[in-house]
Short mmCIF file of C-alpha atoms in Angstrom, two decimals:
data_model
loop_
_atom_site.label_atom_id
_atom_site.label_comp_id
_atom_site.label_asym_id
_atom_site.label_seq_id
_atom_site.Cartn_x
_atom_site.Cartn_y
_atom_site.Cartn_z
CA UNK U 35 -31.01 -1.16 64.00
CA UNK U 36 -28.97 0.38 61.60
CA UNK U 37 -27.30 -1.77 58.18
CA UNK U 38 -23.76 -1.72 57.63
CA UNK U 39 -22.39 1.47 56.04
CA UNK U 40 -22.16 -0.51 52.29
CA UNK U 41 -25.65 -1.73 52.64
CA UNK U 42 -27.25 -5.12 53.59
CA UNK U 43 -25.32 -8.08 53.02
CA UNK U 44 -26.77 -10.05 49.97
CA UNK U 45 -28.14 -13.54 51.15
CA UNK U 46 -26.28 -16.84 50.14
CA UNK U 47 -28.60 -19.51 49.48
CA UNK U 48 -28.86 -23.23 49.00
CA UNK U 49 -28.51 -22.67 45.17
CA UNK U 50 -25.53 -20.26 45.84
CA UNK U 51 -23.66 -23.23 47.46
CA UNK U 52 -24.16 -25.68 44.29
CA UNK U 53 -27.58 -27.33 45.44
CA UNK U 54 -30.66 -26.45 43.07
CA UNK U 55 -33.97 -27.77 44.78
CA UNK U 56 -35.85 -26.62 41.56
CA UNK U 57 -33.69 -28.88 39.26
CA UNK U 58 -34.46 -31.86 41.61
CA UNK U 59 -38.25 -31.07 41.71
CA UNK U 60 -38.00 -30.96 37.72
CA UNK U 61 -36.28 -34.34 37.79
CA UNK U 62 -38.91 -35.80 40.01
CA UNK U 63 -41.57 -34.39 37.63
CA UNK U 64 -39.67 -35.90 34.36
CA UNK U 65 -39.20 -39.48 35.75
CA UNK U 66 -42.96 -39.50 36.98
CA UNK U 67 -44.04 -41.29 33.74
CA UNK U 68 -40.81 -43.74 33.81
CA UNK U 69 -41.93 -45.00 37.17
CA UNK U 70 -45.72 -45.25 36.26
CA UNK U 71 -44.41 -47.43 33.17
CA UNK U 72 -43.27 -50.24 35.77
CA UNK U 73 -46.24 -50.42 37.74
CA UNK U 74 -47.42 -53.82 38.67
CA UNK U 75 -49.67 -55.51 41.13
CA UNK U 76 -48.90 -54.47 44.39
CA UNK U 77 -47.88 -50.90 43.58
CA UNK U 78 -48.94 -47.98 42.27
CA UNK U 79 -45.59 -46.77 41.17
CA UNK U 80 -46.37 -43.00 42.69
CA UNK U 81 -43.15 -40.66 43.66
CA UNK U 82 -43.23 -38.04 45.74
CA UNK U 83 -44.22 -39.56 49.13
CA UNK U 84 -41.55 -40.31 51.81
CA UNK U 85 -41.63 -43.71 51.20
CA UNK U 86 -42.89 -46.23 48.44
CA UNK U 87 -45.48 -48.50 49.65
CA UNK U 88 -45.93 -52.31 48.52
CA UNK U 89 -48.67 -54.67 49.08
CA UNK U 90 -47.58 -58.09 49.29
CA UNK U 91 -51.15 -59.44 49.60
CA UNK U 92 -52.38 -57.97 46.33
CA UNK U 93 -49.07 -59.22 44.64
CA UNK U 94 -50.47 -62.91 45.41
CA UNK U 95 -48.41 -64.08 47.92
CA UNK U 96 -49.65 -66.21 50.86
CA UNK U 97 -46.54 -66.51 53.37
CA UNK U 98 -43.83 -64.60 51.71
CA UNK U 99 -40.20 -64.56 53.00
CA UNK U 100 -38.80 -61.16 51.88
CA UNK U 101 -35.50 -60.93 50.14
CA UNK U 102 -33.26 -57.97 49.67
CA UNK U 103 -30.17 -57.10 47.41
CA UNK U 104 -28.26 -53.91 46.59
CA UNK U 105 -25.21 -53.17 44.28
CA UNK U 106 -24.25 -50.96 41.89
CA UNK U 107 -22.09 -51.16 38.63
CA UNK U 108 -18.82 -50.81 39.42
CA UNK U 109 -16.05 -48.70 37.04
CA UNK U 110 -18.47 -49.50 34.20
CA UNK U 111 -19.69 -46.13 35.23
CA UNK U 112 -16.82 -44.62 34.48
CA UNK U 113 -16.92 -45.20 30.57
CA UNK U 114 -20.83 -44.06 30.55
CA UNK U 115 -19.85 -40.89 32.30
CA UNK U 116 -16.47 -40.19 30.37
CA UNK U 117 -18.52 -40.58 26.66
CA UNK U 118 -21.76 -39.32 27.79
CA UNK U 119 -23.48 -42.38 27.13
CA UNK U 120 -26.21 -42.52 29.82
CA UNK U 121 -29.39 -44.40 28.31
CA UNK U 122 -28.22 -48.28 29.51
CA UNK U 123 -26.32 -47.83 32.70
CA UNK U 124 -29.60 -47.99 34.63
CA UNK U 125 -30.38 -51.58 33.19
CA UNK U 126 -26.77 -52.79 34.60
CA UNK U 127 -28.10 -51.20 37.89
CA UNK U 128 -31.41 -53.16 38.03
CA UNK U 129 -29.80 -56.40 36.57
CA UNK U 130 -26.89 -56.41 39.06
CA UNK U 131 -29.51 -56.36 42.13
CA UNK U 132 -32.76 -58.63 40.75
CA UNK U 133 -30.62 -61.38 39.34
CA UNK U 134 -29.23 -61.79 42.86
CA UNK U 135 -32.92 -62.18 43.98
CA UNK U 136 -33.87 -64.44 41.68
CA UNK U 137 -31.09 -66.99 42.14
CA UNK U 138 -32.82 -67.62 45.67
CA UNK U 139 -36.53 -68.23 43.87
CA UNK U 140 -37.55 -64.86 44.67
CA UNK U 141 -39.64 -62.73 42.39
CA UNK U 142 -38.50 -59.17 42.43
CA UNK U 143 -41.26 -56.68 43.21
CA UNK U 144 -39.69 -53.36 43.56
CA UNK U 145 -36.79 -50.93 43.18
CA UNK U 146 -35.17 -47.94 44.52
CA UNK U 147 -32.19 -46.10 43.17
CA UNK U 148 -29.68 -43.82 44.59
CA UNK U 149 -28.30 -41.15 42.39
CA UNK U 150 -25.55 -39.01 43.79
CA UNK U 151 -24.20 -36.20 41.53
CA UNK U 152 -21.98 -32.85 42.09
CA UNK U 153 -24.37 -30.90 39.86
CA UNK U 154 -27.78 -32.14 38.80
CA UNK U 155 -28.00 -32.25 35.30
CA UNK U 156 -31.64 -33.03 34.43
CA UNK U 157 -31.36 -34.92 31.14
CA UNK U 158 -28.50 -36.80 32.23
CA UNK U 159 -30.16 -38.02 35.33
CA UNK U 160 -33.51 -38.88 33.16
CA UNK U 161 -31.39 -40.80 30.85
CA UNK U 162 -30.07 -42.60 33.52
CA UNK U 163 -33.60 -43.23 35.23
CA UNK U 164 -35.04 -43.97 31.81
CA UNK U 165 -32.20 -46.98 31.62
CA UNK U 166 -33.37 -47.97 35.47
CA UNK U 167 -36.94 -48.29 34.24
CA UNK U 168 -36.30 -50.17 31.30
CA UNK U 169 -34.36 -52.57 33.42
CA UNK U 170 -37.61 -52.91 35.76
CA UNK U 171 -39.81 -53.71 33.07
CA UNK U 172 -37.58 -56.46 32.06
CA UNK U 173 -37.74 -57.71 35.49
CA UNK U 174 -41.35 -57.29 36.29
CA UNK U 175 -40.75 -55.21 39.11
CA UNK U 176 -41.80 -51.70 40.19
CA UNK U 177 -39.90 -48.40 40.34
CA UNK U 178 -41.55 -46.95 43.70
CA UNK U 179 -38.86 -44.38 44.87
CA UNK U 180 -35.54 -43.34 45.01
CA UNK U 181 -32.87 -40.58 46.07
CA UNK U 182 -31.24 -37.90 43.89
CA UNK U 183 -28.40 -36.04 46.12
CA UNK U 184 -26.70 -33.23 44.57
CA UNK U 185 -23.32 -32.63 46.41
CA UNK U 186 -21.37 -30.03 45.28
CA UNK U 187 -17.65 -30.37 46.36
CA UNK U 188 -17.74 -34.25 46.75
CA UNK U 189 -18.36 -35.11 43.28
CA UNK U 190 -16.58 -32.89 40.40
CA UNK U 191 -17.78 -32.07 36.86
CA UNK U 192 -20.40 -34.30 35.42
CA UNK U 193 -19.31 -37.11 37.83
CA UNK U 194 -22.25 -39.29 39.47
CA UNK U 195 -22.70 -42.35 41.29
CA UNK U 196 -25.21 -44.96 41.40
CA UNK U 197 -26.62 -47.57 43.80
CA UNK U 198 -29.65 -49.83 43.63
CA UNK U 199 -31.77 -51.42 46.00
CA UNK U 200 -34.40 -54.47 44.82
CA UNK U 201 -36.71 -56.43 47.19
CA UNK U 202 -38.51 -59.49 46.35
CA UNK U 203 -40.61 -62.26 47.78
CA UNK U 204 -40.70 -66.06 47.54
CA UNK U 205 -43.29 -68.18 49.32
CA UNK U 206 -41.80 -69.86 52.83
CA UNK U 207 -40.45 -73.31 51.85
CA UNK U 208 -39.69 -72.35 47.94
CA UNK U 209 -36.06 -70.86 48.97
CA UNK U 210 -33.49 -72.01 46.75
CA UNK U 211 -30.60 -73.54 46.61
CA UNK U 212 -32.17 -76.95 47.61
CA UNK U 213 -30.47 -79.41 50.11
CA UNK U 214 -30.78 -82.28 47.56
CA UNK U 215 -27.88 -81.52 45.06
CA UNK U 216 -26.34 -84.64 44.47
CA UNK U 217 -23.73 -86.19 42.17
CA UNK U 218 -24.91 -86.72 39.03
CA UNK U 219 -26.89 -83.37 38.82
CA UNK U 220 -26.29 -81.41 35.49
CA UNK U 221 -25.01 -77.76 35.29
CA UNK U 222 -26.84 -75.87 32.57
CA UNK U 223 -25.44 -72.34 31.53
CA UNK U 224 -27.22 -69.40 30.26
CA UNK U 225 -25.27 -66.91 28.16
CA UNK U 226 -23.92 -63.48 28.83
CA UNK U 227 -24.21 -60.45 26.55
CA UNK U 228 -20.53 -59.94 27.38
CA UNK U 229 -18.89 -58.56 30.48
CA UNK U 230 -21.84 -57.62 32.14
CA UNK U 231 -21.02 -55.12 35.10
CA UNK U 232 -17.58 -56.56 37.11
CA UNK U 233 -14.09 -56.27 36.09
CA UNK U 234 -14.02 -52.72 34.61
CA UNK U 235 -11.12 -51.52 36.26
CA UNK U 236 -9.11 -54.00 34.64
CA UNK U 237 -10.94 -53.92 31.39
CA UNK U 238 -10.20 -49.98 31.38
CA UNK U 239 -6.55 -50.43 32.40
CA UNK U 240 -6.27 -53.15 29.10
CA UNK U 241 -7.64 -50.27 26.82
CA UNK U 242 -5.56 -47.75 28.27
CA UNK U 243 -2.37 -50.06 27.59
CA UNK U 244 -3.49 -50.57 24.21
CA UNK U 245 -3.87 -46.87 23.97
CA UNK U 246 -7.41 -47.27 22.59
CA UNK U 247 -10.11 -44.09 22.54
CA UNK U 248 -13.57 -44.70 23.50
CA UNK U 249 -14.67 -43.80 20.24
CA UNK U 250 -11.61 -46.26 18.33
CA UNK U 251 -13.57 -49.23 16.99
CA UNK U 252 -13.62 -52.10 19.34
CA UNK U 253 -10.86 -54.69 18.61
CA UNK U 254 -13.19 -57.68 19.08
CA UNK U 255 -16.32 -56.16 17.21
CA UNK U 256 -14.96 -53.18 14.59
CA UNK U 257 -18.53 -52.21 13.76
CA UNK U 258 -19.01 -50.69 17.04
CA UNK U 259 -17.01 -48.18 19.07
CA UNK U 260 -15.21 -49.57 22.00
CA UNK U 261 -17.53 -47.48 24.46
CA UNK U 262 -20.57 -48.78 22.71
CA UNK U 263 -19.40 -52.44 22.70
CA UNK U 264 -18.33 -52.27 26.47
CA UNK U 265 -21.70 -50.38 27.55
CA UNK U 266 -23.79 -53.50 26.12
CA UNK U 267 -25.91 -53.75 29.25
CA UNK U 268 -26.23 -57.01 31.83
CA UNK U 269 -28.79 -59.49 30.68
CA UNK U 270 -31.66 -59.67 33.06
CA UNK U 271 -32.43 -63.54 33.46
CA UNK U 272 -35.48 -62.74 36.01
CA UNK U 273 -38.57 -63.78 33.77
CA UNK U 274 -37.36 -66.86 31.82
CA UNK U 275 -36.12 -68.45 35.11
CA UNK U 276 -39.12 -67.79 37.04
CA UNK U 277 -41.27 -68.99 34.13
CA UNK U 278 -39.09 -72.21 34.22
CA UNK U 279 -39.63 -72.47 37.92
CA UNK U 280 -43.60 -71.95 37.24
CA UNK U 281 -43.63 -74.26 34.75
CA UNK U 282 -41.78 -77.14 36.06
CA UNK U 283 -43.46 -77.22 39.52
CA UNK U 284 -41.87 -74.53 41.49
CA UNK U 285 -38.36 -74.54 43.27
CA UNK U 286 -39.27 -77.49 45.93
CA UNK U 287 -40.94 -80.02 43.12
CA UNK U 288 -39.43 -79.06 40.02
CA UNK U 289 -35.98 -80.07 38.29
CA UNK U 290 -34.32 -76.71 39.33
CA UNK U 291 -32.29 -77.18 42.83
CA UNK U 292 -29.98 -74.25 42.50
CA UNK U 293 -29.01 -71.20 40.50
CA UNK U 294 -26.03 -68.95 40.70
CA UNK U 295 -25.76 -65.43 39.30
CA UNK U 296 -22.10 -65.34 37.55
CA UNK U 297 -20.58 -61.90 38.73
CA UNK U 298 -17.40 -60.72 40.09
CA UNK U 299 -15.15 -63.97 40.92
CA UNK U 300 -16.47 -65.54 37.76
CA UNK U 301 -17.45 -69.56 37.84
CA UNK U 302 -14.70 -70.36 40.07
CA UNK U 303 -16.33 -68.41 43.04
CA UNK U 304 -19.76 -68.29 42.37
CA UNK U 305 -20.78 -71.65 41.81
CA UNK U 306 -19.08 -73.11 45.18
CA UNK U 307 -21.53 -70.36 46.78
CA UNK U 308 -24.89 -72.34 46.08
CA UNK U 309 -23.19 -76.09 46.57
CA UNK U 310 -23.48 -78.14 49.94
CA UNK U 311 -20.01 -79.26 51.14
CA UNK U 312 -20.86 -82.84 50.12
CA UNK U 313 -20.27 -82.34 46.44
CA UNK U 314 -18.01 -80.48 43.70
CA UNK U 315 -18.26 -79.28 40.37
CA UNK U 316 -16.70 -80.03 37.04
CA UNK U 317 -17.12 -77.75 34.37
CA UNK U 318 -16.38 -78.40 30.49
CA UNK U 319 -15.11 -75.34 29.01
CA UNK U 320 -15.43 -76.81 25.48
CA UNK U 321 -19.13 -76.83 26.11
CA UNK U 322 -19.73 -72.91 25.16
CA UNK U 323 -17.96 -70.13 23.15
CA UNK U 324 -17.07 -67.20 24.97
CA UNK U 325 -17.84 -63.56 23.34
CA UNK U 326 -15.01 -62.37 21.32
CA UNK U 327 -14.62 -59.33 23.84
CA UNK U 328 -13.20 -61.94 26.38
CA UNK U 329 -10.61 -63.24 24.12
CA UNK U 330 -9.26 -59.66 23.47
CA UNK U 331 -8.99 -59.32 27.29
CA UNK U 332 -7.26 -62.61 27.67
CA UNK U 333 -4.61 -61.36 24.78
CA UNK U 334 -4.52 -57.55 25.67
CA UNK U 335 -3.70 -58.90 29.47
CA UNK U 336 -1.88 -61.73 28.64
CA UNK U 337 -4.21 -63.47 31.69
CA UNK U 338 -3.96 -67.18 32.12
CA UNK U 339 -7.30 -69.18 32.01
CA UNK U 340 -7.42 -69.41 35.77
CA UNK U 341 -7.16 -65.58 36.07
CA UNK U 342 -10.06 -65.23 33.43
CA UNK U 343 -12.69 -67.40 35.29
CA UNK U 344 -12.39 -65.57 38.39
CA UNK U 345 -12.42 -62.32 37.24
CA UNK U 346 -15.21 -62.37 34.51
CA UNK U 347 -18.35 -64.57 33.62
CA UNK U 348 -16.57 -65.73 30.22
CA UNK U 349 -19.92 -65.91 28.46
CA UNK U 350 -21.82 -67.58 31.06
CA UNK U 351 -23.99 -65.15 33.15
CA UNK U 352 -26.42 -67.73 34.87
CA UNK U 353 -26.25 -71.12 36.05
CA UNK U 354 -28.83 -73.59 37.09
CA UNK U 355 -27.96 -77.10 38.74
CA UNK U 356 -30.71 -79.74 37.85
CA UNK U 357 -31.60 -83.21 37.99
CA UNK U 358 -30.24 -85.16 35.45
CA UNK U 359 -33.16 -86.84 34.18
CA UNK U 360 -35.09 -83.44 33.75
CA UNK U 361 -32.29 -81.51 32.19
CA UNK U 362 -33.12 -81.87 28.63
CA UNK U 363 -36.87 -80.43 29.51
CA UNK U 364 -36.02 -78.05 31.17
CA UNK U 365 -33.42 -77.04 28.24
CA UNK U 366 -36.31 -77.07 25.66
CA UNK U 367 -38.30 -74.90 28.05
CA UNK U 368 -35.79 -72.03 27.84
CA UNK U 369 -35.55 -72.84 24.75
CA UNK U 370 -39.14 -71.66 24.53
CA UNK U 371 -38.34 -68.44 26.56
CA UNK U 372 -35.68 -67.21 24.10
CA UNK U 373 -32.75 -68.36 26.04
CA UNK U 374 -29.66 -70.40 24.77
CA UNK U 375 -29.08 -72.76 27.34
CA UNK U 376 -26.20 -75.02 27.47
CA UNK U 377 -25.10 -78.19 29.50
CA UNK U 378 -21.66 -76.84 31.00
CA UNK U 379 -20.69 -79.63 33.32
CA UNK U 380 -22.14 -81.97 36.32
CA UNK U 381 -22.17 -82.14 39.82
CA UNK U 382 -19.15 -84.57 40.84
CA UNK U 383 -17.58 -86.19 44.05
CA UNK U 384 -15.28 -83.95 46.09
CA UNK U 385 -11.78 -83.52 44.98
CA UNK U 386 -8.76 -81.34 44.95
CA UNK U 387 -8.91 -77.81 46.79
CA UNK U 388 -11.32 -75.64 49.08
CA UNK U 389 -12.76 -72.96 47.10
CA UNK U 390 -12.04 -69.07 47.87
CA UNK U 391 -15.98 -68.14 47.48
CA UNK U 392 -16.90 -65.64 50.00
CA UNK U 393 -18.73 -67.27 53.17
CA UNK U 394 -18.04 -70.90 52.04
CA UNK U 395 -14.70 -71.84 53.30
CA UNK U 396 -16.53 -75.25 53.38
CA UNK U 397 -17.24 -75.62 49.77
CA UNK U 398 -14.90 -77.33 47.29
CA UNK U 399 -13.42 -75.41 44.37
CA UNK U 400 -14.81 -75.95 40.69
CA UNK U 401 -12.66 -78.15 38.50
CA UNK U 402 -12.21 -77.40 34.95
CA UNK U 403 -11.98 -79.77 31.53
CA UNK U 404 -10.69 -78.51 28.23
CA UNK U 405 -9.75 -74.73 27.53
CA UNK U 406 -11.97 -71.93 27.10
CA UNK U 407 -12.52 -70.82 23.28
CA UNK U 408 -13.79 -67.16 21.88
CA UNK U 409 -15.72 -66.64 19.06
CA UNK U 410 -14.48 -64.67 16.25
#
C-alpha cells in the first residue's frame, strides 16, 4: 500500500495526549520507600501489585469486624495548591479517615490513597504521598496501595485532588458506642490543632474579604504566614485513644462508652451521633479556650456562637463519653500519652429540641452553658 504524498502520518501517543506513563512509573519508584516505612504486622507494604494484601490473623485478630472509612480534605487543598505547600496535606487525608475508624473502637490497619491530577509532577506527588506516609505512621496503619490518575483536560494547571480510604478492625462485641450511656456520664474533650480539615470554604472566603494574601502574617499568629498557620495538619488521635481503651479493659469493660470525631458540623452535630435517644448532652463552653484562629474567624465573619459551633471544631477535635466515677483516671491516663484532656460537659436528661445530626433524627440537640473563650 502506498503512503500519502506528504509521507507517513506521525503517531499520536498517550504522552502527546497529556498522560506520561513513565512519570507514573517514576512516582511508584519514588514512593516505595515511603510505603515500606509504614509496614506493620499483617502488611508488607509492597507496591506494584493489582491489589494490596492484609493478613488479619497475623495482625492478632480473632473474630474481627471490619470498619471502613473514606474522606478528603475539602478546600484546604486549595491553599496547599495555590501556595505550593504540599508537605502536610497528606497527614490531613489520613487523619480524616483514621479518626473516624477509632471512634468505633477500631484499630486502623491499612490505607489507600487516590491522587488525581491534570499533569503529573513527580516531586509534588511525592511530597503529598510523604505526608500520607507520615500520617499512616502516626496512626499505626500501613500504606498498602493507591491510585494515581493523570487526567489532562479535567484538571487545570497544577490542580490535583485527593481521596483517602482506610480500613480497620475491631473484635466482635467491642464496637463503640455502647448502649449503656446514662445521665451523669462525663464528656471529655481532646484539643484540636486548629481548624483541622473542615470549614475551609468559609475560611478562604473570610481571608479574601479581609484582603489577606497567603504569605501575609496570620492575624491570629503573626509569627507564621497565613498559609502556614491554616495548613497546620489535623491531629491524629488513634494511638492515645487505643492505648486508653487497652489499658482500661477494652471498649466493653472500660470507662469509655462512646467517642466522636469533631469534624464538619462541630460539636453540635457530631456529639449527638453517638448518643442514644434516651439522653442529651450539656457542654460548658467556659471549660476550655479555643485556639486564636477561631477568634479571628468569628470576628472576621461576624459569626454568632451557634454558627461557630456547628461549622468548626472550636478547639475540641475528639470527645469521649465516660463513666463519671472513672473520668479522673482516664484523664490521668490520657495525660501520660501526651494528651491534654479536659472535662467539657456531662450527659443529661433530654430537654429542648431534637438534633439535626445526619441520620440521628431521634437524638437531642446539645445544650451549651457559658460562652466560647479564645486564646490570645
